[in-house]
CSV table of C-alpha atoms and ligand atoms in Angstrom, one decimal:
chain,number,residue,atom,x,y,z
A,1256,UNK,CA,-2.6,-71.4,22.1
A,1257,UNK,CA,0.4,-72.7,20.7
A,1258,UNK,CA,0.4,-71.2,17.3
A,1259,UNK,CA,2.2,-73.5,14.6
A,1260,UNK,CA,5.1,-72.1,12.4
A,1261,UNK,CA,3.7,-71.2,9.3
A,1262,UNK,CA,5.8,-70.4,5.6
A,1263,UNK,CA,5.3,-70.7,1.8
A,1264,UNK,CA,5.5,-68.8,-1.6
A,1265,UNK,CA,3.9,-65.3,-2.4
A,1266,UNK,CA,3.6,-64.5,-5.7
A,1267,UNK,CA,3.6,-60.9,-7.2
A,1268,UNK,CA,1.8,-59.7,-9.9
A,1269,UNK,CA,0.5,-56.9,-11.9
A,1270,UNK,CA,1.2,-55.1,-14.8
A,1271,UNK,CA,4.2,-53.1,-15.6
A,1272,UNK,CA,4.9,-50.4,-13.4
A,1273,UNK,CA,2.4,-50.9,-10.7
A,1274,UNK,CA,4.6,-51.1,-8.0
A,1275,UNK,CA,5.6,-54.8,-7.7
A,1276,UNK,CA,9.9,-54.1,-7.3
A,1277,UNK,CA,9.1,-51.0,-5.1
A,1278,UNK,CA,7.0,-53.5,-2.7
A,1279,UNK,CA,9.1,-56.3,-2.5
A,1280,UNK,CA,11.9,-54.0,-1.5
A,1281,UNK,CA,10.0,-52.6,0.7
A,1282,UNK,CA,8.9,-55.9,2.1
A,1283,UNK,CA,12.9,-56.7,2.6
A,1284,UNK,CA,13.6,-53.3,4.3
A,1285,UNK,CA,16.7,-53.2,1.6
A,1286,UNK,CA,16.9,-52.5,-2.0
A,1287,UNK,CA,17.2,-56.1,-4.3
A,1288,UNK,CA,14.9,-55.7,-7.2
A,1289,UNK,CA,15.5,-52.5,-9.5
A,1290,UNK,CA,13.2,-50.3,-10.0
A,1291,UNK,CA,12.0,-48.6,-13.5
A,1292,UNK,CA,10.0,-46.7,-15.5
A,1293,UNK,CA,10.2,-48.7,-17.8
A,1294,UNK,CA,8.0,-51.7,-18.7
A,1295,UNK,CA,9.6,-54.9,-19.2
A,1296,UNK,CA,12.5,-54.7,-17.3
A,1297,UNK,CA,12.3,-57.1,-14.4
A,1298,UNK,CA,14.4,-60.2,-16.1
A,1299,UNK,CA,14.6,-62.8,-13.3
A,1300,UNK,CA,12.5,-64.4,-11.1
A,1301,UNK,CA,14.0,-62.6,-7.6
A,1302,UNK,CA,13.4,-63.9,-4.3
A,1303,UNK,CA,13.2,-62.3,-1.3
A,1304,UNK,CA,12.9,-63.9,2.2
A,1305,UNK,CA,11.1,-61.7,5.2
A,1306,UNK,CA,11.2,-63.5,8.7
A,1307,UNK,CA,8.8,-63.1,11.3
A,1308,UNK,CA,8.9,-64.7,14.7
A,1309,UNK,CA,5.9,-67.3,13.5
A,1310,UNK,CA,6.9,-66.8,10.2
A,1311,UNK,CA,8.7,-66.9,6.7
A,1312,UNK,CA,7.5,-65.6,3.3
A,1313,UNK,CA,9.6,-65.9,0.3
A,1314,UNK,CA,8.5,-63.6,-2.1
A,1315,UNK,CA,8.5,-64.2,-5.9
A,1316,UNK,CA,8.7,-61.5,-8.5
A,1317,UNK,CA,8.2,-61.9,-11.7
A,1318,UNK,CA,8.6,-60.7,-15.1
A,1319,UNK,CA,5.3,-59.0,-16.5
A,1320,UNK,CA,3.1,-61.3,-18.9
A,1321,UNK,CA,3.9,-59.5,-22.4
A,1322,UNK,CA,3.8,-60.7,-26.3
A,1323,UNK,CA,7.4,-62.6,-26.7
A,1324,UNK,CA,9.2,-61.4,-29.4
A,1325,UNK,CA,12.3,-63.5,-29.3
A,1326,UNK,CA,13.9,-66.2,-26.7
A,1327,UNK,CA,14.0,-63.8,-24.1
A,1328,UNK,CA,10.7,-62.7,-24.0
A,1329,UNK,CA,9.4,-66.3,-24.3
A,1330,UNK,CA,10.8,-67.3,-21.4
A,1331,UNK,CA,9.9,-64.7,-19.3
A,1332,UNK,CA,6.2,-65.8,-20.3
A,1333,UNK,CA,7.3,-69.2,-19.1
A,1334,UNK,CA,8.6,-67.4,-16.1
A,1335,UNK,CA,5.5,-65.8,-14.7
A,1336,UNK,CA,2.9,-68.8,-15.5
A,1337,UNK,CA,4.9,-71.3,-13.7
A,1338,UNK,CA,4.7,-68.9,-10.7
A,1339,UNK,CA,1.0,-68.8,-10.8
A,1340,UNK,CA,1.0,-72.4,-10.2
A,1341,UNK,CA,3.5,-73.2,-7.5
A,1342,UNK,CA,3.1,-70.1,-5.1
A,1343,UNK,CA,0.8,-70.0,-1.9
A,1344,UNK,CA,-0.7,-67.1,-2.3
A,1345,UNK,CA,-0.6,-64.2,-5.0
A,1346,UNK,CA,-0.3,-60.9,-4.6
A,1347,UNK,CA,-2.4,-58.9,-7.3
A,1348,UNK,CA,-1.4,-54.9,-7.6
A,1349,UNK,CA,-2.6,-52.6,-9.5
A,1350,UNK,CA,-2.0,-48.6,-9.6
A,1351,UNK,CA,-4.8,-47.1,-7.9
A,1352,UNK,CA,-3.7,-43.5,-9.2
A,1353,UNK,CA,-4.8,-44.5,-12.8
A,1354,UNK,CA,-7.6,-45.9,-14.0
A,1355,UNK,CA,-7.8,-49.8,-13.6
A,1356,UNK,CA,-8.8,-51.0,-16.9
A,1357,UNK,CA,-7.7,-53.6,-19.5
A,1358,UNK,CA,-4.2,-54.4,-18.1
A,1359,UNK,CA,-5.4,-55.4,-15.3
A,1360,UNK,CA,-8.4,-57.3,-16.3
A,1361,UNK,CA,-6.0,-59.2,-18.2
A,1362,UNK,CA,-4.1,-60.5,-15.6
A,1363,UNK,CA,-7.6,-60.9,-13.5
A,1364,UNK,CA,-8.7,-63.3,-16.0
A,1365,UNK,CA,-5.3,-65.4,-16.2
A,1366,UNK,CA,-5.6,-65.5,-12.0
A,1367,UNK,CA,-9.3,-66.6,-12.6
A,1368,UNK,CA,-7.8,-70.3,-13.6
A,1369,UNK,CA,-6.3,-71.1,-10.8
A,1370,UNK,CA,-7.2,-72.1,-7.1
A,1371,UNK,CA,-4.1,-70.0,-5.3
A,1372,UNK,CA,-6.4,-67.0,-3.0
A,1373,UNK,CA,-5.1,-63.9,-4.3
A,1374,UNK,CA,-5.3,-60.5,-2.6
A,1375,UNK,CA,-5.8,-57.0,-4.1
A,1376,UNK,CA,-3.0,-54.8,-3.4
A,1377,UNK,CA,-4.3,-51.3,-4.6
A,1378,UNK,CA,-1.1,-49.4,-4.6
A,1379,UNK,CA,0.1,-46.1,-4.8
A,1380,UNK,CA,-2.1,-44.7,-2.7
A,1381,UNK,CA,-0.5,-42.0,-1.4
A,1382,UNK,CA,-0.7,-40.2,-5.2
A,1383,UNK,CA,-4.7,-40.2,-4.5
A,1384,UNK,CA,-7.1,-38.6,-2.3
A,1385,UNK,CA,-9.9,-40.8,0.1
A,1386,UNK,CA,-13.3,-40.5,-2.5
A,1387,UNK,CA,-10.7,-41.3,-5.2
A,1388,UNK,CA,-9.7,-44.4,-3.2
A,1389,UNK,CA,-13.1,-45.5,-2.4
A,1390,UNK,CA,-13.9,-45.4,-6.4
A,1391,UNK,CA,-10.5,-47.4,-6.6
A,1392,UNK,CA,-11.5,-50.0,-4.2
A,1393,UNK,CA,-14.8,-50.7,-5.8
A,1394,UNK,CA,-13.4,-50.7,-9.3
A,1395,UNK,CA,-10.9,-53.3,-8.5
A,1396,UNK,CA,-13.6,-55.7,-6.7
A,1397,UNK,CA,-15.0,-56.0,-9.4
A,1398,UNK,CA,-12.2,-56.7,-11.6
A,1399,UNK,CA,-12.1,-61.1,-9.7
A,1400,UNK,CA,-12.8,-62.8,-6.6
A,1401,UNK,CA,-10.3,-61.7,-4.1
A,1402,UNK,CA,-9.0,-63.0,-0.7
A,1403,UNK,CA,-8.5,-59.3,0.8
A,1404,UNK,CA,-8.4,-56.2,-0.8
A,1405,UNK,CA,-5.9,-53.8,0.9
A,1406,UNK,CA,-5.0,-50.2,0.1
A,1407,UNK,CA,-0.5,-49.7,-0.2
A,1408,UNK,CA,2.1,-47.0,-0.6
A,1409,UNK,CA,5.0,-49.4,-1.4
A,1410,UNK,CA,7.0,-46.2,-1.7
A,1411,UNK,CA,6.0,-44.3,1.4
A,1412,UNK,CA,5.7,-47.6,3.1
A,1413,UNK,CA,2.2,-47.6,4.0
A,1414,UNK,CA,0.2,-50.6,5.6
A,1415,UNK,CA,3.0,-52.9,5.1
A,1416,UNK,CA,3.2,-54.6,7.9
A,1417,UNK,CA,-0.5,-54.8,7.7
A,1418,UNK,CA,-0.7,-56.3,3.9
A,1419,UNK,CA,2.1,-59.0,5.8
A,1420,UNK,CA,-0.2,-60.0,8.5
A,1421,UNK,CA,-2.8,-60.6,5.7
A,1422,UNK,CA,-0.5,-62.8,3.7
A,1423,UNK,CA,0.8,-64.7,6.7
A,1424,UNK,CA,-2.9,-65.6,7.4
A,1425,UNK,CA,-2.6,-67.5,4.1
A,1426,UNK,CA,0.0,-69.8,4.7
A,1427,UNK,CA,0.5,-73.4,5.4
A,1428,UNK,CA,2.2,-74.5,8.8
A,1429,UNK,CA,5.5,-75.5,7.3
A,1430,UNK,CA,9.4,-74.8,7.9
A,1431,UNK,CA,12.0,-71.9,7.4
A,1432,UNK,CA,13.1,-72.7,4.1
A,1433,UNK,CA,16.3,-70.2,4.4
A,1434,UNK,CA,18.3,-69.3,6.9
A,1435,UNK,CA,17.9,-66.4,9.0
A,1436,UNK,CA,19.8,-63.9,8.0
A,1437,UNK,CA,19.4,-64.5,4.3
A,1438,UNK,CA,17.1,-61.6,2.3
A,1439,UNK,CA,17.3,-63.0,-1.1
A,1440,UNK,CA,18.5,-66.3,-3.0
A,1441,UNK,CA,20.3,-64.3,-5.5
A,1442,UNK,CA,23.9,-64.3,-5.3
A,1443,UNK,CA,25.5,-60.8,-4.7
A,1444,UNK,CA,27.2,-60.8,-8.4
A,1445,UNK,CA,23.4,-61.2,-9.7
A,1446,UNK,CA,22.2,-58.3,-7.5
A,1447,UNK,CA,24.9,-56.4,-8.5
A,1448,UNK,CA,24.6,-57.1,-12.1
A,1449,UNK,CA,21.0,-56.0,-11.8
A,1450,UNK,CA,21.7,-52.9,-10.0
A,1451,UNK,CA,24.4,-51.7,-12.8
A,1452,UNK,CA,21.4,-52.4,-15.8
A,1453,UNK,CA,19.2,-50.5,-13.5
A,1454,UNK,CA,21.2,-47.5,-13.9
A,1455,UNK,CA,21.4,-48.1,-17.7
A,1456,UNK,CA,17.6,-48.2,-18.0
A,1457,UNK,CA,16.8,-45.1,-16.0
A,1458,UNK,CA,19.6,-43.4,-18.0
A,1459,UNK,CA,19.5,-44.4,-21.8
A,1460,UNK,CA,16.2,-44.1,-23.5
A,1461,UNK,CA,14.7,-45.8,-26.9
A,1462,UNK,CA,15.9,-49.5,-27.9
A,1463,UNK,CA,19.4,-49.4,-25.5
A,1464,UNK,CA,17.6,-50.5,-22.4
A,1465,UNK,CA,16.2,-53.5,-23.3
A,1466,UNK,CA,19.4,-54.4,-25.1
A,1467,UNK,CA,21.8,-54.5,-22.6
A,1468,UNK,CA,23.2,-57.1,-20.1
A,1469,UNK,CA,25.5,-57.5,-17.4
A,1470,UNK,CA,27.9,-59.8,-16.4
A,1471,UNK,CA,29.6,-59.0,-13.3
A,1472,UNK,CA,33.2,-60.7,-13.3
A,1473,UNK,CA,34.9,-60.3,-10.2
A,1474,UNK,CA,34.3,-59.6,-6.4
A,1475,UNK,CA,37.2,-58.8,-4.3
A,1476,UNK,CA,38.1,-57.0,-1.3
A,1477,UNK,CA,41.3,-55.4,-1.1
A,1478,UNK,CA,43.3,-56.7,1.8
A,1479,UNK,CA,43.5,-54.8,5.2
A,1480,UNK,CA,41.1,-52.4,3.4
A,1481,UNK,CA,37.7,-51.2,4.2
A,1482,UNK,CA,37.7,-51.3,0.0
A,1483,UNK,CA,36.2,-53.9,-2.9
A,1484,UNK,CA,36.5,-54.0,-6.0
A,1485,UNK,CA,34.0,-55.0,-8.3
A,1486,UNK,CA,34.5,-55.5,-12.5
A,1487,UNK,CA,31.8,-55.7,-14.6
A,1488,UNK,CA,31.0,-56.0,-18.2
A,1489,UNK,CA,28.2,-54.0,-19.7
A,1490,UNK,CA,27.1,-56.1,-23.0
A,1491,UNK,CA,24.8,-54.2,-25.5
A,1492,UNK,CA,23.6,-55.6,-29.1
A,1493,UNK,CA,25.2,-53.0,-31.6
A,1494,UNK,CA,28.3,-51.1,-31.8
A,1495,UNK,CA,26.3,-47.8,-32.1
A,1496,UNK,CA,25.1,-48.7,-28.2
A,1497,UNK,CA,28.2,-48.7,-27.3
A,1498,UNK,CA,29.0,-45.4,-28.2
A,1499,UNK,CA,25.8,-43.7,-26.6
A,1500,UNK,CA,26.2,-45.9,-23.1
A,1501,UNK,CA,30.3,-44.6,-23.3
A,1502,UNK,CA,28.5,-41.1,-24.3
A,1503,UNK,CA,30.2,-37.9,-24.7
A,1504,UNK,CA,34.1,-37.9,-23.7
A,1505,UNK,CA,33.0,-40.8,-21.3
A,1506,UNK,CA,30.0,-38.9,-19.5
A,1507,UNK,CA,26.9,-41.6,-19.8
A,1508,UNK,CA,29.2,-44.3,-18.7
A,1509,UNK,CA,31.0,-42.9,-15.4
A,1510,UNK,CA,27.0,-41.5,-14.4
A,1511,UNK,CA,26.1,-45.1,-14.8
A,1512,UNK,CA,29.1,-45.9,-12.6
A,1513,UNK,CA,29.1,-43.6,-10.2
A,1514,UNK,CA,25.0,-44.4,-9.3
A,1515,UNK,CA,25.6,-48.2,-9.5
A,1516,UNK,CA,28.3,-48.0,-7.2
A,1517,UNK,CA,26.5,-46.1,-4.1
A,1518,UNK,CA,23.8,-48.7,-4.4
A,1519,UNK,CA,26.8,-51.3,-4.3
A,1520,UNK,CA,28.0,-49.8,-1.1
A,1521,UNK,CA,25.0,-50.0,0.8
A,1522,UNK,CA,24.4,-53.6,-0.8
A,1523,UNK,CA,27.4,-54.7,0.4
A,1524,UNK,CA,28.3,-52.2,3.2
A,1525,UNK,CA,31.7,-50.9,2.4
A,1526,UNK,CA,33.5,-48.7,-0.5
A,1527,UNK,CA,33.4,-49.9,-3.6
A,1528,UNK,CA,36.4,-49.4,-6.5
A,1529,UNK,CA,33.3,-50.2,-9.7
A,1530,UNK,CA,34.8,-51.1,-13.1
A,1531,UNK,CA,32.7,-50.9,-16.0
A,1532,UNK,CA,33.8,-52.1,-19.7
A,1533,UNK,CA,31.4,-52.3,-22.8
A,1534,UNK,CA,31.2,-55.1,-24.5
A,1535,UNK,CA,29.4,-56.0,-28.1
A,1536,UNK,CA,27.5,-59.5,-28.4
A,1537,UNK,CA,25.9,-59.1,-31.6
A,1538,UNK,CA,21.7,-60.3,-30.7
A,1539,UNK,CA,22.4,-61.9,-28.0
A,1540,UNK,CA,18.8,-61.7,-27.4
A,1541,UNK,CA,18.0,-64.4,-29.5
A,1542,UNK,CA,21.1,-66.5,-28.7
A,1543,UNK,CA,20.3,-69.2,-26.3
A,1544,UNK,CA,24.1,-69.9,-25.2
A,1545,UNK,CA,24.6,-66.2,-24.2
A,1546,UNK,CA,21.0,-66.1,-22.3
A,1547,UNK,CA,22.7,-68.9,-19.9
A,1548,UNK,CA,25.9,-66.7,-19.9
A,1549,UNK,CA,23.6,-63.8,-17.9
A,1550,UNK,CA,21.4,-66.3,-15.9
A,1551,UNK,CA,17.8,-66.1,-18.1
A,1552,UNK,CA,17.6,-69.7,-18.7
B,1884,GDP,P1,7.1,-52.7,-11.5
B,1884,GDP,O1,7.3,-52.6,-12.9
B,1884,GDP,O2,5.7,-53.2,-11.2
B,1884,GDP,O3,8.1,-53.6,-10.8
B,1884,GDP,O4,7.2,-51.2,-10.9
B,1884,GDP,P2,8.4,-50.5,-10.1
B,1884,GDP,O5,8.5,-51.0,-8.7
B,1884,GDP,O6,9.6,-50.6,-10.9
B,1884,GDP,O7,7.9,-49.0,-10.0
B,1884,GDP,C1,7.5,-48.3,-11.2
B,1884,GDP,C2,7.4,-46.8,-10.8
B,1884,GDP,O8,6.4,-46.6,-9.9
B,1884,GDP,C3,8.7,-46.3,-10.2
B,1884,GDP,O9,9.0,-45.0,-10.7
B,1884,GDP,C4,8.4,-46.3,-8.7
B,1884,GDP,O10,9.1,-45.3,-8.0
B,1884,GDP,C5,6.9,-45.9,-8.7
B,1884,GDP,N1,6.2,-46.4,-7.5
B,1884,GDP,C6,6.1,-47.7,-7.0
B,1884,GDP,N2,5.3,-47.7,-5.9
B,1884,GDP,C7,4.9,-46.5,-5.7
B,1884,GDP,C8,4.0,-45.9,-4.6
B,1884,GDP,O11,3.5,-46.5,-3.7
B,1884,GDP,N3,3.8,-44.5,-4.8
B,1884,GDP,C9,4.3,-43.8,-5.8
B,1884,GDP,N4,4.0,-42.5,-5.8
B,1884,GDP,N5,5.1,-44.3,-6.8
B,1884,GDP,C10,5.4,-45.6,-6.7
B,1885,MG,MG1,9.7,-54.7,-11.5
């Protein structure tokens, strides 16, 4: 049988932490979305392509659902309810290594209003043992009506391929909507950005993380050089950010650098020159002119 081309939208979605950044990198084969302990930290809606030879998913990841406190927050809520509605399929994780409770039933019941089939991606499997699984696997049955419910380790890598074939099932015939070769719609200077407040988040604790933005400014290889060099601008809310992200006789800020810039390389595939600078923009958080500036409007 001639088998028709089939493609659409996946969304992902779970609760902070579960997972969803690890798997959709993992989906990719290459690091795009960051990756955090950190709750909250996923700002834009990334998109990553994976081809297959009947085949294309673009996958959506979003923003968790959380009580907006200023602009920002508010449109990330936007963000992740529009996604509900226009995607093919959904993609539902939760962490099986802790206990699946109200989180999780929360985002159960906002999935409950829509038609989209949704399957359960129990994840992090590879932190629990089989009876613990098979407790898991009940527990999160219960939690809605799901398409498929399929055990993960989206860091190990495990059943994959197998939780693709699932989604592919799920799709419309339809065309390739990108281009081979592409793996995500965001433009390098966006992944780069991201890659740079990654470090920032994993590095600085308290209220810095969630106050800080990047803006990177320039892209340029160095002629008749296996060399690029990348600028950037680090923007935080308060002058007393500044000092901890610079940190002791510069130590915070060239850690930052230094780990930004080896995921750079492999981004991008050659040596990198990174230039960080620190920049104060007094709550721009709440300022809807500098949200555009960074791309979250
Ligand atoms: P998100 O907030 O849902 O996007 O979660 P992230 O992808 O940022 O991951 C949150 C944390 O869980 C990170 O420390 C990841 O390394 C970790 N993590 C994600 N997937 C797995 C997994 O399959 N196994 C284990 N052991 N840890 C994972
Ligand atoms: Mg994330």
């Amino acid at each position: 049988m001639n088998e028709e081309f089939r493609s659409g939208f996946v969304g992902i979605i779970g609760r902070p932490n579960v997972g969803k950044s690890t798997l959709l990198n993992s989906f990719v084969k290459q690091k795009i979305a960051i990756i955090s302990d950190k709750p909250q930290t996923t700002r834009h809606r990334i998109r990553c392509i994976v081809n297959q030879p009947k085949a294309q998913i673009v996958f959506v990841d979003t923003p968790g659902f959380h009580k907006p406190k200023d602009s920002l927050g508010e449109h990330l809520n936007r963000a992740v309810r529009n996604t509900f509605k226009e995607v093919d399929a959904i993609i539902f994780v939760v962490d099986a290594s802790e206990e699946i409770g109200r989180g999780d039933s929360y985002i159960a019941n906002e999935l409950r209003m829509i038609k989209t089939p949704i399957i359960l991606a129990l994840n992090k499997t590879d932190k629990i043992n089989k009876s613990k699984l098979a407790v898991q696997l009940e527990t999160g049955a219960r939690l809605s009506d799901f398409e498929k419910i399929i055990p993960i380790s989206a860091k190990k890598e495990e059943n994959i391929e197998q939780l693709l074939a699932l989604i592919v099932d799920l799709l419309p015939p339809g065309p390739k909507y990108y281009p081979d070769e592409m793996t995500t719609d965001q433009p390098e200077a966006m992944v780069i950005a991201e890659f740079i407040r990654e470090k920032v988040l994993n590095l600085t604790r308290e209220e810095v993380p969630h106050s800080v933005a990047v803006e990177v400014e320039e892209i340029k290889p160095r002629k008749g050089k296996d060399l690029i060099d990348v600028s950037a601008v680090v923007y935080v809310e308060r002058d007393s950010q500044k000092g901890i992200l610079i940190g002791k006789r510069g130590v915070m800020l060239k850690e930052i650098g230094r780990k930004a810039r080896l995921d750079v390389e492999n981004l991008l595939g050659s040596h990198i020159n990174l230039q960080l600078r620190i920049k104060m923009k007094k709550n721009w958080r709440r300022d809807e002119k500098a949200l555009r500036q960074f791309g979250y409007s």
